[in-house]
Amino acid sequence: MMVQLKSKPENLRAVAPSADTGTSPVAPRDEADRRYVEVSGVGHSYSRNGPTVLRSIDLKISAGEIVALIGRSGSGKSTLLHIISGLMKPSDGAVRIDGQRVEKPSPRWVMMFQAPSLYPWMTVAQNAGLGLKYAKKTEGVDARVKEVLSLVDLAEFADRNVQDLSGGQQQRAAFARSIAPEPELLLLDEPFSALDIFTRRALQNDVREIAKRLGLTVVLVTHDVNEAVQMADRAVLLSSGPGRIAGDTEINVSEADRVSQSKKFQMETTRLRTLYTEIAGLG
Amino acid sequence: MSDTPVINAPVRWPSLGRYRGVVSGIIGILGLLFIWWLGGRWVANSPGMFAFSMFAPEPALSRLWDMLLSGEVWEMSIPSLYRVGLGLVFAIGIGVPVGIAIGRMVVLREVTNIPFQFLRMISPLSWMPIAVMAFATWDAAIIFLIAVAAVWPIMFATAAGLRRLDPAWLKVARNLGASPLHQLTTVILPAIATDILTGIRLALGVAWIVLVPAEYLGVTSGLGYAINDARDTLDYSRLAATVVVIGIIGFLLDYICLKAVQRLNWVRES
Ligand SMILES: Nc1ncnc2c1ncn2[C@@H]1O[C@H](COP(=O)(O)OP(=O)(O)O)[C@@H](O)[C@H]1O
Ligand SMILES: [Mg+2]
């Protein structure tokens, strides 16, 4: 499987307002900057008298930051992501993105799921261009689709049926579909957990690199500490029953250390795993 | 697959490659003609039955040839095709939206299940007296009967297709900003296109069957009328030729539907 990105399109819009995007891979850490995504007082239960799934979640994320949301299965990670994306309304609280209250899904914030869920009656290119079609874009659609497909190394598969792709390639196509409408925020719900270890590793590196290059803000849901250290600038830990934020820590690993999974990388993983175990123990 | 000799191997066709279907088809048609011919011989040799000997293949097919050349075949077929076509249009126009609605809404499906199954089991022809009273023209009554017969397979096939629709497909579309209309045109309809067409194919079969008795009434055109007319004038070779025309057109229509189903089918056979 190809890991290297071949093309580096110049005209992709970088949305992060901060000056250092593109030069430094690390987003600004200043608390004052963290108001690009604002989750305030979000609580949720699926039915009136049902169990509380999430309780008073406050979370601020700065533009261009990649945040891993770690928690055990059932801790409400997917629920929180659905709420941020506007696919679900929270019982309490509100979500603001760039100051705008989230009421419904938008091509500005796009979610990607564990299953690629590509449309088998379409080609790879048609799948990738769907968001543009929904946004009623007519100009430059083909060029944009080409661009995102080469970004995920699928350029030569553009006219193939998606059923011809391997699992990893399908997830790449789904990623291309997610970024084609030039979203500012990507919400990834365990997008690699169904893939084998090598494919997953390659995608983790590629997705981080592409997100950094495009200046995307990313919330990555995972239960895999390794994946969090591989991809994120910051980890937010969720305790379960009801889901609450129980930890919030920066991940300090250089890009080179992430790719090679060096000693430094291992130490950071161990630190995060210890923290996670403590919190999970509390949960 | 293996080199071991096969004992009691089943009878095999010689491998004919891509002509195999054609060859099988021709053998089947010849077999049918032979049985028809045998029946004709038997009728001709039976005392009291020989009046019907014009049903045999030779007189029927030569009459069919004459009718083809004189344009009579088209004259009798076009009104029938028009009625079936219009009846199907109404059946699709009602069956697909209602099918989508009952496929999407559990409550609606539960409430309508018994009434629809009840109505479905009533032979469309039993609506005939009501149709004749309700509609001003015979044509309209026949089109109504065909629509009543054809709507059920289309509706149920559409609903069944929707129940198999992956909910994640709709979530992905919504998440990318698809409007409800977009969801319908880019996800729901393409996903269930083969189900709808399979329903239409079944509906066409039913409609084609209902057509002939429905055309026994009132109208003075169409294949059913031609059958009735030939019977009344004791023109049995013409009657048999018309039967052949009905069979051939029905077969062709079904074949077109089958090809359309295969074309739109996105499921991989593997
Ligand atoms: N649609 C739903 N209806 C009712 N309960 C749900 C629904 N989705 C999730 N839950 C419950 O909410 C809790 C959190 O689920 P989820 O957000 O999927 O957790 P995670 O993604 O962290 O595994 C679980 O207890 C789950 O059973
Ligand atoms: Mg989940």
CSV table of N, CA and C and ligand atoms in Angstrom, one decimal, chain A residues 77-78 189-190 221, ligand 2:
chain,number,residue,atom,x,y,z
A,77,LYS,N,-18.8,8.7,23.2
A,77,LYS,CA,-18.0,9.4,22.2
A,77,LYS,C,-18.8,9.7,20.9
A,78,SER,N,-19.4,8.7,20.4
A,78,SER,CA,-20.1,8.8,19.2
A,78,SER,C,-21.3,9.8,19.4
A,189,ASP,N,-15.2,9.4,13.5
A,189,ASP,CA,-15.7,8.4,14.5
A,189,ASP,C,-15.1,7.0,14.3
A,190,GLU,N,-14.0,6.8,15.0
A,190,GLU,CA,-13.2,5.5,14.8
A,190,GLU,C,-13.1,5.1,13.4
A,221,VAL,N,-12.4,10.4,17.3
A,221,VAL,CA,-12.9,9.6,18.4
A,221,VAL,C,-12.1,8.2,18.3
C,2,MG,MG,-18.9,4.8,19.0
